[in-house]
């Protein structure tokens, strides 16, 4: 990310690529790389590929599923987003941020009853 901040996009991509070769299961690399590609790199299609790779390697990682769901929501692919949010809460039923994000998404879609249900599930998922 330092390289990207310095304007060296090719170096950033090279370091991300090398990082996932060494740490194939490092969810943080996939998450950071996908979000970076979406915002500053090659765009949404590349971010989707990285999320797909990351979730295949880390199927129990709720934050990866959640971030991918939010990307699809931004792209107005609501059914895809719902499926990915569902994957997030299945991957880790105690991950409150996934319930919260899904609830916000449903609220913005006008589905207030579903949003309330998701927020309630999130509260009881891990009531620390």
mmCIF file of C-alpha atoms in Angstrom:
data_model
loop_
_atom_site.group_PDB
_atom_site.id
_atom_site.type_symbol
_atom_site.label_atom_id
_atom_site.label_comp_id
_atom_site.label_asym_id
_atom_site.label_seq_id
_atom_site.Cartn_x
_atom_site.Cartn_y
_atom_site.Cartn_z
ATOM 1 C CA UNK A 1 0.000 0.000 0.000
ATOM 2 C CA UNK A 2 2.973 2.296 0.569
ATOM 3 C CA UNK A 3 3.992 1.817 -3.069
ATOM 4 C CA UNK A 4 0.455 2.603 -4.198
ATOM 5 C CA UNK A 5 0.407 5.741 -2.042
ATOM 6 C CA UNK A 6 3.632 6.792 -3.741
ATOM 7 C CA UNK A 7 1.963 6.425 -7.136
ATOM 8 C CA UNK A 8 3.794 3.249 -8.107
ATOM 9 C CA UNK A 9 0.826 1.115 -9.068
ATOM 10 C CA UNK A 10 2.882 -1.515 -10.852
ATOM 11 C CA UNK A 11 5.112 -1.992 -7.820
ATOM 12 C CA UNK A 12 2.048 -2.212 -5.583
ATOM 13 C CA UNK A 13 0.531 -4.892 -7.808
ATOM 14 C CA UNK A 14 3.864 -6.743 -7.905
ATOM 15 C CA UNK A 15 4.138 -6.754 -4.101
ATOM 16 C CA UNK A 16 0.526 -7.871 -3.668
ATOM 17 C CA UNK A 17 1.122 -10.662 -6.163
ATOM 18 C CA UNK A 18 4.332 -11.777 -4.452
ATOM 19 C CA UNK A 19 2.603 -11.577 -1.092
ATOM 20 C CA UNK A 20 -0.186 -13.969 -2.025
ATOM 21 C CA UNK A 21 2.355 -16.394 -3.489
ATOM 22 C CA UNK A 22 4.143 -16.544 -0.156
ATOM 23 C CA UNK A 23 1.082 -16.244 2.074
ATOM 24 C CA UNK A 24 -1.584 -18.004 0.023
ATOM 25 C CA UNK A 25 -3.974 -18.065 2.942
ATOM 26 C CA UNK A 26 -3.393 -14.479 4.049
ATOM 27 C CA UNK A 27 -6.868 -13.007 3.919
ATOM 28 C CA UNK A 28 -5.582 -9.502 4.602
ATOM 29 C CA UNK A 29 -3.589 -9.514 1.378
ATOM 30 C CA UNK A 30 -6.578 -10.609 -0.706
ATOM 31 C CA UNK A 31 -8.855 -8.092 0.990
ATOM 32 C CA UNK A 32 -6.410 -5.191 0.646
ATOM 33 C CA UNK A 33 -5.470 -6.056 -2.922
ATOM 34 C CA UNK A 34 -9.078 -6.433 -4.089
ATOM 35 C CA UNK A 35 -10.144 -3.147 -2.519
ATOM 36 C CA UNK A 36 -7.087 -1.387 -3.934
ATOM 37 C CA UNK A 37 -7.756 -2.722 -7.460
ATOM 38 C CA UNK A 38 -11.363 -1.565 -7.214
ATOM 39 C CA UNK A 39 -10.413 1.978 -6.240
ATOM 40 C CA UNK A 40 -7.091 2.651 -7.929
ATOM 41 C CA UNK A 41 -6.109 -0.260 -10.110
ATOM 42 C CA UNK A 42 -7.797 -2.274 -12.789
ATOM 43 C CA UNK A 43 -11.293 -1.907 -11.418
ATOM 44 C CA UNK A 44 -14.245 -3.958 -10.304
ATOM 45 C CA UNK A 45 -13.647 -6.988 -12.535
ATOM 46 C CA UNK A 46 -10.173 -7.507 -11.099
ATOM 47 C CA UNK A 47 -11.450 -6.966 -7.562
ATOM 48 C CA UNK A 48 -14.096 -9.652 -8.145
ATOM 49 C CA UNK A 49 -11.441 -12.114 -9.310
ATOM 50 C CA UNK A 50 -9.384 -11.429 -6.208
ATOM 51 C CA UNK A 51 -12.375 -11.808 -3.900
ATOM 52 C CA UNK A 52 -13.198 -15.090 -5.641
ATOM 53 C CA UNK A 53 -9.620 -16.324 -5.118
ATOM 54 C CA UNK A 54 -9.553 -15.098 -1.542
ATOM 55 C CA UNK A 55 -12.835 -16.720 -0.547
ATOM 56 C CA UNK A 56 -11.872 -19.950 -2.271
ATOM 57 C CA UNK A 57 -8.674 -20.024 -0.235
ATOM 58 C CA UNK A 58 -10.358 -18.738 2.939
ATOM 59 C CA UNK A 59 -13.984 -19.927 2.807
ATOM 60 C CA UNK A 60 -14.555 -19.278 6.524
ATOM 61 C CA UNK A 61 -13.462 -15.645 6.361
ATOM 62 C CA UNK A 62 -16.548 -13.484 6.877
ATOM 63 C CA UNK A 63 -14.806 -10.127 6.207
ATOM 64 C CA UNK A 64 -13.782 -11.246 2.703
ATOM 65 C CA UNK A 65 -17.327 -12.356 1.884
ATOM 66 C CA UNK A 66 -18.714 -9.149 3.395
ATOM 67 C CA UNK A 67 -16.379 -6.889 1.403
ATOM 68 C CA UNK A 68 -17.270 -8.719 -1.809
ATOM 69 C CA UNK A 69 -20.975 -8.364 -0.980
ATOM 70 C CA UNK A 70 -20.529 -4.641 -0.452
ATOM 71 C CA UNK A 71 -18.755 -4.342 -3.806
ATOM 72 C CA UNK A 72 -21.691 -6.074 -5.525
ATOM 73 C CA UNK A 73 -24.147 -3.834 -3.662
ATOM 74 C CA UNK A 74 -22.251 -0.781 -4.958
ATOM 75 C CA UNK A 75 -22.599 -2.254 -8.456
ATOM 76 C CA UNK A 76 -26.366 -2.677 -7.925
ATOM 77 C CA UNK A 77 -26.213 -6.453 -8.220
ATOM 78 C CA UNK A 78 -28.545 -6.887 -5.278
ATOM 79 C CA UNK A 79 -29.157 -10.618 -5.588
ATOM 80 C CA UNK A 80 -25.441 -11.330 -5.815
ATOM 81 C CA UNK A 81 -24.856 -9.083 -2.796
ATOM 82 C CA UNK A 82 -27.508 -10.937 -0.775
ATOM 83 C CA UNK A 83 -25.953 -14.286 -1.606
ATOM 84 C CA UNK A 84 -22.511 -13.062 -0.581
ATOM 85 C CA UNK A 85 -23.808 -11.554 2.670
ATOM 86 C CA UNK A 86 -25.435 -14.929 3.393
ATOM 87 C CA UNK A 87 -22.073 -16.606 2.733
ATOM 88 C CA UNK A 88 -20.451 -14.199 5.198
ATOM 89 C CA UNK A 89 -22.778 -15.072 8.073
ATOM 90 C CA UNK A 90 -22.563 -18.789 7.242
ATOM 91 C CA UNK A 91 -18.767 -18.548 7.214
ATOM 92 C CA UNK A 92 -18.754 -17.008 10.694
ATOM 93 C CA UNK A 93 -22.122 -16.824 12.455
ATOM 94 C CA UNK A 94 -20.555 -14.692 15.220
ATOM 95 C CA UNK A 95 -19.266 -11.947 12.897
ATOM 96 C CA UNK A 96 -21.466 -9.020 13.902
ATOM 97 C CA UNK A 97 -20.198 -6.611 11.195
ATOM 98 C CA UNK A 98 -21.547 -8.926 8.474
ATOM 99 C CA UNK A 99 -25.044 -8.818 9.986
ATOM 100 C CA UNK A 100 -24.791 -5.055 10.394
ATOM 101 C CA UNK A 101 -23.643 -4.468 6.814
ATOM 102 C CA UNK A 102 -26.298 -6.795 5.440
ATOM 103 C CA UNK A 103 -28.914 -4.996 7.540
ATOM 104 C CA UNK A 104 -27.815 -1.609 6.206
ATOM 105 C CA UNK A 105 -27.989 -2.990 2.672
ATOM 106 C CA UNK A 106 -31.530 -4.326 3.228
ATOM 107 C CA UNK A 107 -32.592 -1.061 4.841
ATOM 108 C CA UNK A 108 -31.397 0.873 1.799
ATOM 109 C CA UNK A 109 -33.412 -1.514 -0.372
ATOM 110 C CA UNK A 110 -36.520 -0.635 1.657
ATOM 111 C CA UNK A 111 -36.628 -4.013 3.399
ATOM 112 C CA UNK A 112 -36.904 -2.678 6.954
ATOM 113 C CA UNK A 113 -38.293 -5.893 8.460
ATOM 114 C CA UNK A 114 -35.372 -7.894 7.046
ATOM 115 C CA UNK A 115 -32.923 -5.219 8.224
ATOM 116 C CA UNK A 116 -34.292 -5.376 11.776
ATOM 117 C CA UNK A 117 -34.102 -9.171 11.739
ATOM 118 C CA UNK A 118 -30.457 -9.082 10.631
ATOM 119 C CA UNK A 119 -29.485 -6.477 13.212
ATOM 120 C CA UNK A 120 -31.194 -8.550 15.906
ATOM 121 C CA UNK A 121 -29.358 -11.685 14.765
ATOM 122 C CA UNK A 122 -26.107 -9.734 14.884
ATOM 123 C CA UNK A 123 -26.718 -8.613 18.455
ATOM 124 C CA UNK A 124 -27.330 -12.173 19.593
ATOM 125 C CA UNK A 125 -24.579 -13.671 17.438
ATOM 126 C CA UNK A 126 -21.811 -12.583 19.785
ATOM 127 C CA UNK A 127 -23.211 -10.492 22.642
ATOM 128 C CA UNK A 128 -19.906 -9.317 24.088
#
